[in-house]
Short mmCIF file of C-alpha atoms in Angstrom, two decimals:
data_model
loop_
_atom_site.label_atom_id
_atom_site.label_comp_id
_atom_site.label_asym_id
_atom_site.label_seq_id
_atom_site.Cartn_x
_atom_site.Cartn_y
_atom_site.Cartn_z
CA UNK A 267 -0.07 0.00 0.22
CA UNK A 268 2.80 2.36 0.40
CA UNK A 269 4.29 2.70 -3.08
CA UNK A 270 5.29 6.10 -4.52
CA UNK A 271 8.67 7.31 -3.30
CA UNK A 272 11.53 5.00 -3.40
CA UNK A 273 14.12 4.90 -0.46
CA UNK A 274 17.41 2.98 -1.69
CA UNK A 275 20.11 1.48 0.65
CA UNK A 276 23.48 3.20 -0.21
CA UNK A 277 26.42 2.86 2.23
CA UNK A 278 27.24 0.11 4.92
CA UNK A 279 28.50 0.35 8.45
CA UNK A 280 28.71 3.57 9.96
CA UNK A 281 30.34 2.48 13.25
CA UNK A 282 30.62 -0.77 15.44
CA UNK A 283 27.06 -1.54 16.77
CA UNK A 284 24.79 0.20 14.21
CA UNK A 285 23.68 -0.06 10.82
CA UNK A 286 23.08 3.19 8.77
CA UNK A 287 20.73 2.79 5.68
CA UNK A 288 20.93 6.21 3.76
CA UNK A 289 17.82 7.12 1.83
CA UNK A 290 17.29 8.47 -1.54
CA UNK A 291 13.80 9.73 -2.95
CA UNK A 292 13.37 8.10 -6.13
CA UNK A 293 10.05 7.52 -8.56
CA UNK A 294 8.73 4.19 -8.31
CA UNK A 295 6.26 2.72 -10.83
CA UNK A 296 3.02 4.02 -10.10
CA UNK A 297 0.25 1.37 -8.22
CA UNK A 298 -2.62 3.39 -9.07
CA UNK A 299 -4.96 0.63 -7.92
CA UNK A 300 -4.59 1.36 -4.52
CA UNK A 301 -5.57 4.88 -4.96
CA UNK A 302 -8.54 3.99 -7.11
CA UNK A 303 -9.52 1.40 -4.62
CA UNK A 304 -9.79 4.04 -1.68
CA UNK A 305 -11.90 6.26 -3.64
CA UNK A 306 -14.42 3.08 -4.96
CA UNK A 307 -14.63 1.96 -1.44
CA UNK A 308 -16.71 5.07 -0.33
CA UNK A 309 -19.27 2.81 1.36
CA UNK A 310 -16.86 1.84 3.89
CA UNK A 311 -16.33 4.43 6.62
CA UNK A 312 -13.35 2.86 8.46
CA UNK A 313 -10.21 4.12 7.32
CA UNK A 314 -6.77 2.70 7.42
CA UNK A 315 -4.25 4.99 8.71
CA UNK A 316 -1.36 3.65 6.43
CA UNK A 317 -3.53 3.58 3.40
CA UNK A 318 -3.58 7.58 3.66
CA UNK A 319 -0.18 7.52 2.33
CA UNK A 320 -1.43 6.34 -1.01
CA UNK A 321 -3.29 9.47 -2.20
CA UNK A 322 -0.81 11.91 -0.95
CA UNK A 323 2.24 11.00 -2.80
CA UNK A 324 4.66 9.84 -0.27
CA UNK A 325 6.37 6.56 0.76
CA UNK A 326 9.88 5.61 2.29
CA UNK A 327 11.65 2.56 0.80
CA UNK A 328 14.92 0.57 1.20
CA UNK A 329 16.51 -2.20 -0.74
CA UNK A 330 17.57 -5.11 1.18
CA UNK A 331 18.57 -8.77 -0.04
CA UNK A 332 16.59 -11.84 0.91
CA UNK A 333 17.61 -15.30 0.46
CA UNK A 334 20.90 -16.88 -0.60
CA UNK A 335 22.23 -15.53 -2.85
CA UNK A 336 20.61 -12.33 -1.90
CA UNK A 337 17.74 -11.10 -3.95
CA UNK A 338 17.67 -7.49 -3.99
CA UNK A 339 14.33 -6.33 -3.24
CA UNK A 340 12.54 -3.12 -2.58
CA UNK A 341 10.61 -2.54 0.94
CA UNK A 342 8.56 0.22 2.50
CA UNK A 343 10.08 1.05 6.01
CA UNK A 344 6.80 1.27 8.04
CA UNK A 345 7.02 2.10 11.75
CA UNK A 346 3.26 1.40 11.98
CA UNK A 347 3.52 -2.37 11.64
CA UNK A 348 5.84 -5.24 12.48
CA UNK A 349 5.78 -7.93 9.96
CA UNK A 350 8.45 -8.09 7.44
CA UNK A 351 6.81 -9.65 3.93
CA UNK A 352 7.54 -10.27 0.40
CA UNK A 353 5.67 -10.70 -2.93
CA UNK A 354 6.27 -14.24 -4.24
CA UNK A 355 7.30 -14.07 -7.84
CA UNK A 356 4.26 -14.32 -10.14
CA UNK A 357 1.43 -13.45 -8.13
CA UNK A 358 -1.70 -12.25 -9.80
CA UNK A 359 -1.50 -8.75 -8.97
CA UNK A 360 2.22 -8.39 -10.06
CA UNK A 361 1.50 -10.20 -13.68
CA UNK A 362 -1.73 -8.86 -14.42
CA UNK A 363 -2.47 -5.69 -12.43
CA UNK A 364 -5.83 -4.94 -12.10
CA UNK A 365 -7.71 -5.36 -15.56
CA UNK A 366 -11.00 -4.67 -14.35
CA UNK A 367 -9.86 -0.99 -13.71
CA UNK A 368 -7.77 -0.86 -17.04
CA UNK A 369 -4.41 -0.83 -14.87
CA UNK A 370 -1.34 -2.58 -15.99
CA UNK A 371 1.00 -4.63 -13.72
CA UNK A 372 3.14 -1.91 -11.66
CA UNK A 373 5.00 -4.26 -8.87
CA UNK A 374 8.76 -4.13 -8.32
CA UNK A 375 11.33 -7.26 -8.46
CA UNK A 376 9.37 -10.10 -6.39
CA UNK A 377 11.01 -12.92 -4.38
CA UNK A 378 11.66 -16.18 -6.13
CA UNK A 379 11.70 -18.95 -3.35
CA UNK A 380 13.02 -21.78 -5.46
CA UNK A 381 16.22 -19.47 -6.12
CA UNK A 382 17.37 -19.54 -2.73
CA UNK A 383 19.04 -22.39 -0.93
CA UNK A 384 18.45 -20.87 2.54
CA UNK A 385 14.69 -20.86 2.14
CA UNK A 386 12.37 -22.79 4.58
CA UNK A 387 8.66 -22.83 4.83
CA UNK A 388 7.75 -22.47 8.67
CA UNK A 389 3.84 -22.03 8.54
CA UNK A 390 1.99 -22.86 5.45
CA UNK A 391 -1.09 -20.55 4.86
CA UNK A 392 -0.06 -19.01 8.32
CA UNK A 393 0.54 -15.57 6.98
CA UNK A 394 -2.56 -13.31 6.74
CA UNK A 395 -2.26 -9.59 7.59
CA UNK A 396 -5.12 -7.30 6.78
CA UNK A 397 -5.69 -3.51 6.53
CA UNK A 398 -8.66 -1.66 7.59
CA UNK A 399 -9.11 -0.28 3.90
CA UNK A 400 -9.87 -4.06 3.01
CA UNK A 401 -6.39 -4.57 1.33
CA UNK A 402 -4.47 -7.80 2.63
CA UNK A 403 -1.41 -10.19 1.70
CA UNK A 404 -1.82 -13.80 2.34
CA UNK A 405 0.50 -16.83 2.08
CA UNK A 406 3.20 -18.82 3.92
CA UNK A 407 5.42 -17.87 6.67
CA UNK A 408 9.21 -18.57 5.88
CA UNK A 409 12.56 -18.67 7.21
CA UNK A 410 15.45 -17.07 5.33
CA UNK A 411 18.50 -14.78 5.46
CA UNK A 412 18.07 -11.03 5.10
CA UNK A 413 21.23 -9.06 3.94
CA UNK A 414 21.94 -5.51 4.36
CA UNK A 415 24.75 -3.72 2.29
CA UNK A 416 25.96 -7.05 1.03
CA UNK A 417 27.94 -7.66 4.20
CA UNK A 418 25.73 -7.71 6.88
CA UNK A 419 23.34 -10.93 7.42
CA UNK A 420 20.50 -11.63 9.59
CA UNK A 421 19.99 -15.50 9.68
CA UNK A 422 16.82 -17.61 9.86
CA UNK A 423 14.48 -14.57 9.89
CA UNK A 424 10.85 -15.16 9.75
CA UNK A 425 9.02 -13.41 7.17
CA UNK A 426 5.77 -13.38 5.16
CA UNK A 427 5.77 -14.97 1.57
CA UNK A 428 2.69 -13.09 0.08
CA UNK A 429 0.83 -15.24 -2.50
CA UNK A 430 -1.75 -12.94 -2.80
CA UNK A 431 -1.30 -9.10 -2.15
CA UNK A 432 -2.32 -5.76 -3.35
CA UNK A 433 0.97 -4.08 -3.03
CA UNK A 434 3.82 -3.25 -5.43
CA UNK A 435 6.55 -4.05 -3.07
CA UNK A 436 7.08 -5.80 0.15
CA UNK A 437 6.95 -4.22 3.72
CA UNK A 438 9.62 -3.94 6.37
CA UNK A 439 7.87 -3.63 9.74
CA UNK A 440 9.56 -1.46 12.23
CA UNK A 441 7.13 -1.93 14.78
CA UNK A 442 7.29 -4.03 18.14
CA UNK A 443 7.01 -7.86 18.17
CA UNK A 444 3.80 -7.74 20.12
CA UNK A 445 2.19 -6.44 16.80
CA UNK A 446 2.93 -9.51 14.33
CA UNK A 447 0.18 -10.79 12.40
CA UNK A 448 0.94 -14.29 13.28
CA UNK A 449 -0.71 -16.11 16.04
CA UNK A 450 2.31 -16.75 18.05
CA UNK A 451 4.84 -13.63 18.53
CA UNK A 452 8.18 -14.05 17.05
CA UNK A 453 11.41 -12.14 16.79
CA UNK A 454 11.11 -9.36 14.17
CA UNK A 455 14.09 -7.85 12.07
CA UNK A 456 15.15 -5.31 14.94
CA UNK A 457 14.77 -8.34 17.72
CA UNK A 458 17.20 -10.44 15.31
CA UNK A 459 19.60 -7.47 14.89
CA UNK A 460 20.08 -7.36 18.57
CA UNK A 461 20.25 -11.31 19.17
CA UNK A 462 22.76 -11.81 16.41
CA UNK A 463 24.82 -9.39 18.06
CA UNK A 464 24.67 -6.67 14.92
CA UNK A 465 23.35 -3.87 17.17
CA UNK A 466 23.47 -3.51 20.74
CA UNK A 467 19.78 -2.50 21.57
CA UNK A 468 16.61 -2.34 19.83
CA UNK A 469 16.17 1.19 18.94
CA UNK A 470 16.83 3.23 15.73
CA UNK A 471 16.76 6.72 14.63
CA UNK A 472 15.06 8.62 11.90
CA UNK A 473 16.28 11.48 9.71
CA UNK A 474 13.96 12.33 6.81
CA UNK A 475 15.45 16.00 6.12
CA UNK A 476 13.38 18.58 4.32
CA UNK A 477 10.92 18.15 1.57
CA UNK A 478 13.09 19.34 -1.12
CA UNK A 479 15.90 17.34 -0.14
CA UNK A 480 16.89 14.15 -1.83
CA UNK A 481 18.87 12.01 1.10
CA UNK A 482 17.81 11.06 4.48
CA UNK A 483 18.81 8.19 6.78
CA UNK A 484 17.73 5.26 9.17
CA UNK A 485 20.22 4.28 11.61
CA UNK A 486 19.67 1.18 13.35
CA UNK A 487 21.36 1.13 17.00
CA UNK A 488 22.56 4.55 17.30
CA UNK A 489 22.09 8.29 17.03
CA UNK A 490 23.61 10.81 14.98
CA UNK A 491 23.99 14.31 16.58
CA UNK A 492 25.00 15.96 13.54
CA UNK A 493 21.26 15.44 12.50
CA UNK A 494 19.37 17.24 15.23
CA UNK A 495 19.40 20.39 16.91
CA UNK A 496 19.92 21.07 20.78
CA UNK A 497 18.93 18.24 23.25
CA UNK A 498 16.67 15.15 22.77
CA UNK A 499 14.05 15.12 25.06
CA UNK A 500 12.80 11.28 26.11
CA UNK A 501 9.15 10.63 25.81
CA UNK A 502 7.44 7.83 27.40
CA UNK A 503 5.26 5.52 24.97
CA UNK A 504 1.70 5.31 25.88
CA UNK A 505 -0.98 3.07 25.17
CA UNK A 506 -3.04 4.78 22.38
CA UNK A 507 -6.80 4.80 21.76
CA UNK A 508 -6.92 3.62 18.33
CA UNK A 509 -5.85 0.08 19.03
CA UNK A 510 -8.19 -0.49 21.81
CA UNK A 511 -5.32 -1.82 24.26
CA UNK A 512 -4.08 -0.76 27.79
CA UNK A 513 -0.69 -2.04 26.45
CA UNK A 514 1.91 0.08 24.38
CA UNK A 515 1.47 -1.53 20.99
CA UNK A 516 2.49 1.55 18.75
CA UNK A 517 4.69 4.57 18.80
CA UNK A 518 2.29 6.85 20.65
CA UNK A 519 3.31 9.61 22.81
CA UNK A 520 1.39 12.63 24.64
CA UNK A 521 1.02 15.67 22.62
CA UNK A 522 0.30 18.54 25.30
CA UNK A 523 -0.48 21.23 22.43
CA UNK A 524 -0.35 22.95 19.30
CA UNK A 525 0.20 26.55 17.95
CA UNK A 526 0.28 28.16 14.60
CA UNK A 527 1.85 31.70 14.02
CA UNK A 528 -1.12 34.32 13.46
CA UNK A 529 -3.92 31.67 14.00
CA UNK A 530 -5.88 31.16 17.29
CA UNK A 531 -5.89 27.35 17.56
CA UNK A 532 -7.83 25.65 20.45
CA UNK A 533 -6.18 23.84 23.21
CA UNK A 534 -5.11 20.25 22.27
CA UNK A 535 -3.87 17.14 24.48
CA UNK A 536 -4.32 13.85 23.00
CA UNK A 537 -2.13 10.98 21.90
CA UNK A 538 -0.15 11.03 18.99
CA UNK A 539 1.45 8.14 16.94
CA UNK A 540 4.67 8.74 14.94
CA UNK A 541 4.36 6.82 11.80
CA UNK A 542 6.40 6.95 8.59
CA UNK A 543 3.47 4.74 6.60
CA UNK A 544 1.52 7.88 6.53
CA UNK A 545 2.40 11.14 4.39
CA UNK A 546 0.02 13.92 6.24
CA UNK A 547 -0.65 15.05 9.75
CA UNK A 548 -4.02 14.06 11.13
CA UNK A 549 -5.49 16.39 13.73
CA UNK A 550 -8.96 16.53 15.31
CA UNK A 551 -11.35 18.64 13.15
CA UNK A 552 -11.86 21.64 15.92
CA UNK A 553 -7.96 22.06 15.56
CA UNK A 554 -7.97 21.91 11.75
CA UNK A 555 -10.92 24.13 10.92
CA UNK A 556 -9.46 27.70 11.94
CA UNK A 557 -6.33 26.66 10.32
CA UNK A 558 -8.01 25.75 6.96
CA UNK A 559 -9.87 28.93 7.37
CA UNK A 560 -7.03 31.09 7.84
CA UNK A 561 -4.76 29.68 5.25
CA UNK A 562 -7.78 29.12 2.60
CA UNK A 563 -7.44 25.32 2.42
CA UNK A 564 -10.02 23.65 0.35
CA UNK A 565 -11.23 20.14 1.06
CA UNK A 566 -13.42 18.13 -1.51
CA UNK A 567 -16.16 15.39 -0.72
CA UNK A 568 -14.65 11.78 -0.54
CA UNK A 569 -11.00 12.73 -1.02
CA UNK A 570 -8.86 12.61 2.18
CA UNK A 571 -6.27 15.08 0.78
CA UNK A 572 -6.80 18.83 1.56
CA UNK A 573 -5.73 21.32 -1.11
CA UNK A 574 -4.04 24.88 -0.73
CA UNK A 575 -2.84 27.33 -2.93
CA UNK A 576 0.94 26.67 -3.70
CA UNK A 577 1.84 30.20 -3.58
CA UNK A 578 0.65 30.56 0.19
CA UNK A 579 4.15 31.18 1.34
CA UNK A 580 4.88 33.66 -1.42
CA UNK A 581 1.69 35.75 -0.51
CA UNK A 582 3.04 36.15 2.94
CA UNK A 583 1.54 33.29 5.07
CA UNK A 584 4.87 32.52 6.84
CA UNK A 585 3.32 30.41 9.35
CA UNK A 586 5.01 27.89 11.81
CA UNK A 587 2.96 24.81 13.42
CA UNK A 588 4.68 24.06 16.77
CA UNK A 589 4.21 20.82 17.96
CA UNK A 590 4.62 20.70 21.72
CA UNK A 591 5.48 17.70 23.60
CA UNK A 592 6.55 17.40 27.32
CA UNK A 593 9.94 19.08 27.34
CA UNK A 594 10.35 19.69 23.43
CA UNK A 595 8.51 21.59 20.80
CA UNK A 596 8.91 20.78 17.01
CA UNK A 597 8.47 23.66 14.67
CA UNK A 598 7.07 22.81 11.11
CA UNK A 599 7.23 25.64 8.51
CA UNK A 600 4.35 26.20 6.21
CA UNK A 601 6.55 25.19 3.32
CA UNK A 602 6.83 22.10 4.46
CA UNK A 603 3.02 21.34 4.45
CA UNK A 604 2.82 22.21 0.80
CA UNK A 605 2.97 19.32 -1.38
CA UNK A 606 3.41 20.37 -5.03
CA UNK A 607 2.62 16.98 -6.63
CA UNK A 608 -0.29 17.98 -9.30
CA UNK A 609 1.66 20.57 -11.20
CA UNK A 610 1.17 18.85 -14.66
CA UNK A 611 -2.63 18.41 -14.05
CA UNK A 612 -3.72 21.86 -13.10
CA UNK A 613 -6.19 21.92 -15.97
CA UNK A 614 -8.60 19.75 -13.73
CA UNK A 615 -8.53 22.24 -11.04
CA UNK A 616 -8.84 25.26 -13.32
CA UNK A 617 -12.19 23.71 -14.63
CA UNK A 618 -13.29 23.73 -10.75
CA UNK A 619 -13.54 27.75 -10.63
CA UNK A 620 -16.09 27.72 -7.71
CA UNK A 621 -13.68 25.74 -5.44
CA UNK A 622 -10.34 27.23 -6.39
CA UNK A 623 -11.10 30.60 -7.88
CA UNK A 624 -8.50 32.67 -6.12
CA UNK A 625 -5.56 29.77 -6.29
CA UNK A 626 -2.66 30.34 -8.69
CA UNK A 627 -2.04 26.84 -8.54
CA UNK A 628 -3.24 23.88 -6.54
CA UNK A 629 -0.84 22.15 -3.94
CA UNK A 630 -1.72 19.52 -1.33
CA UNK A 631 -2.03 20.43 2.17
CA UNK A 632 0.00 18.60 4.71
CA UNK A 633 -2.70 18.60 7.63
CA UNK A 634 -5.89 16.63 7.20
CA UNK A 635 -8.96 16.16 9.42
CA UNK A 636 -8.82 12.97 11.43
CA UNK A 637 -12.75 13.12 12.14
CA UNK A 638 -13.35 12.37 8.77
CA UNK A 639 -11.84 8.65 9.30
CA UNK A 640 -13.30 6.16 11.46
CA UNK A 641 -10.63 4.08 13.31
CA UNK A 642 -12.66 1.50 15.01
CA UNK A 643 -15.44 -0.86 13.91
CA UNK A 644 -18.85 -0.59 15.41
CA UNK A 645 -19.62 -2.09 18.67
CA UNK A 646 -22.24 -4.96 17.36
CA UNK A 647 -23.67 -4.74 21.02
CA UNK A 648 -24.38 -1.01 20.87
CA UNK A 649 -28.02 -0.23 21.46
CA UNK A 650 -27.33 2.76 18.69
CA UNK A 651 -26.75 5.59 21.01
CA UNK A 652 -23.98 7.77 19.75
CA UNK A 653 -20.60 7.27 21.06
CA UNK A 654 -17.89 9.68 19.98
CA UNK A 655 -14.46 8.20 19.08
CA UNK A 656 -11.63 9.60 21.12
CA UNK A 657 -9.45 12.39 19.77
CA UNK A 658 -6.24 11.25 18.27
CA UNK A 659 -3.26 12.67 16.47
CA UNK A 660 -1.04 10.73 13.92
CA UNK A 661 2.31 12.52 12.97
CA UNK A 662 3.24 11.33 9.30
CA UNK A 663 5.71 12.45 7.11
CA UNK A 664 5.05 16.26 6.67
CA UNK A 665 5.85 16.33 10.56
CA UNK A 666 8.65 13.96 10.62
CA UNK A 667 10.63 15.60 8.09
CA UNK A 668 11.07 18.30 10.70
CA UNK A 669 12.01 16.07 13.40
CA UNK A 670 14.91 13.83 14.41
CA UNK A 671 13.18 10.80 16.05
CA UNK A 672 14.89 7.96 18.19
CA UNK A 673 12.55 4.91 18.36
CA UNK A 674 13.70 3.09 21.33
CA UNK A 675 11.69 -0.15 21.56
CA UNK A 676 13.85 -1.66 24.32
CA UNK A 677 13.30 1.50 26.67
CA UNK A 678 9.72 1.94 25.28
CA UNK A 679 10.31 5.43 24.72
CA UNK A 680 10.88 8.09 22.01
CA UNK A 681 13.67 10.63 21.65
CA UNK A 682 12.70 13.81 20.01
CA UNK A 683 14.59 17.00 18.85
CA UNK A 684 14.21 19.62 15.92
CA UNK A 685 15.89 18.10 12.66
CA UNK A 686 19.10 19.92 11.36
CA UNK A 687 18.21 20.50 7.91
CA UNK A 688 20.26 19.63 4.90
CA UNK A 689 23.10 17.99 7.10
CA UNK A 690 25.92 16.60 5.37
CA UNK A 691 28.03 15.82 8.40
CA UNK A 692 27.69 12.70 10.74
CA UNK A 693 28.88 11.92 14.25
CA UNK A 694 27.22 8.54 15.42
CA UNK A 695 26.90 7.45 18.86
CA UNK A 696 26.00 3.56 19.50
CA UNK A 697 23.18 3.14 21.67
CA UNK A 698 24.04 0.80 24.61
CA UNK A 699 21.94 -1.98 25.84
CA UNK A 700 20.12 -1.37 29.53
CA UNK A 701 21.15 2.24 29.19
CA UNK A 702 19.35 5.51 28.99
CA UNK A 703 19.09 7.39 25.71
CA UNK A 704 22.59 9.59 25.81
CA UNK A 705 22.15 13.18 26.70
CA UNK A 706 24.47 14.70 24.05
CA UNK A 707 24.00 18.04 22.68
CA UNK A 708 23.48 18.17 18.80
CA UNK A 709 24.04 21.20 16.28
CA UNK A 710 23.26 24.91 17.21
CA UNK A 711 20.20 26.24 14.88
CA UNK A 712 21.28 27.37 11.45
CA UNK A 713 20.54 30.61 10.05
CA UNK A 714 16.89 31.13 9.41
CA UNK A 715 16.20 30.42 5.79
CA UNK A 716 14.55 32.62 3.24
CA UNK A 717 11.03 31.35 2.44
CA UNK A 718 10.19 29.81 -1.06
CA UNK A 719 6.90 29.71 -2.83
CA UNK A 720 6.61 25.89 -2.77
CA UNK A 721 9.29 23.66 -2.00
CA UNK A 722 7.32 20.43 -2.57
CA UNK A 723 8.36 17.10 -4.00
CA UNK A 724 6.42 16.27 -7.50
CA UNK A 725 4.77 12.77 -7.66
CA UNK A 726 5.10 10.11 -10.49
CA UNK A 727 2.97 11.66 -13.16
CA UNK A 728 0.93 8.52 -13.45
CA UNK A 729 -0.32 9.13 -9.61
CA UNK A 730 -0.84 12.87 -10.17
CA UNK A 731 -3.00 11.89 -12.97
CA UNK A 732 -4.95 9.36 -11.21
CA UNK A 733 -5.25 11.94 -8.35
CA UNK A 734 -6.33 14.46 -10.62
CA UNK A 735 -9.12 12.09 -12.08
CA UNK A 736 -10.15 11.10 -8.51
CA UNK A 737 -10.61 14.66 -7.57
CA UNK A 738 -12.81 15.39 -10.87
CA UNK A 739 -14.92 12.14 -10.32
CA UNK A 740 -15.60 13.13 -6.55
CA UNK A 741 -16.60 16.87 -7.39
CA UNK A 742 -19.01 15.37 -9.83
CA UNK A 743 -20.99 13.16 -7.69
#
């Protein structure tokens, strides 16, 4: 389901006890089927937070080797799930696409079990993972070798082999082992990086960098003090309300407030999930409304993505969104919230003069209304009385590009700091087992940048075209 911007492994070990995966934003072949599917399923009002990524032009990917000899495959790196799985070579979706929708095959390279001499099926027909939007992957569980940078190997890793799938790539789950889809909990990729002595503790750090930059990094087992500003705040993970569990099952922390320069925003205190599987930020509707009103954001029925004038920054709306946590505030400039993925399809919007009459050009906006998307199935024992879902926030890539985040599974906490933009330097510190996150000061804040009119990534032309058609169809309804 997460398939638009590629993220490739480039360089090997940074230092003993850590594994660095540099990331590069490329254009993947378009898997438009997912986007159309979300639109066509408008009758189902339960929403998969990861699926939100598909309509908004995002996704972070890396290449890893599976099997012996290694077969280089592309994986989506997802902090919102725990299973790592691959598409089996020759499955229908990858061979034929979605002919009923007129969509050609668009998969990346798939895994061939017969070409791996270390492949072993462990649970026949035991792999089944589903998403709330109705997409799924089913097949077997198997054990095999995972290779990183040609010289780092994880042996006997349990993986899912999808014989039926709706994704163009496999997925590497970076969540907790309690969240695996198998009936019996098993060691994840991160668990085995620790148990096989590759990193010292179950933790990794994330640096996506700003929207206009082409490089970022995942660092397993360490932090990079050149990638953040000031000190790391330590935030305990909490049980979120979405998964209806009293246990910690996701990377959720307390969000204590949000302010926006020049905008009167109501008070906010809720649980926020840090998720690379979502492109946008989701906030409660009462928070979103004054932001939309002030910035002239436009929404269209049945389209989950809000729209903004690409020239909003140039026109003088120099707004910073300040996300407040205990001991740390992350500031996200407006330009990071303007996603220019529809530049080649403005004719669709020019035809919709009533909605976009004052726009110079139409961009996607990086904050969406969480109230539009139910996250829980209705209670079958309910008497029909109205029961409001709890407020929540989901912090996707439009937030994460401005943050440096340490995901500490062992300590059940996050480390958080403002990201240092456009950093080309590194100073890697290994995270130790049974130790607190180190209190090491990062960089001083850089000089303020001059605002640009819009500094956003452009999505694959086929994806943008499909998005434009979905917009047009929704408006016509």
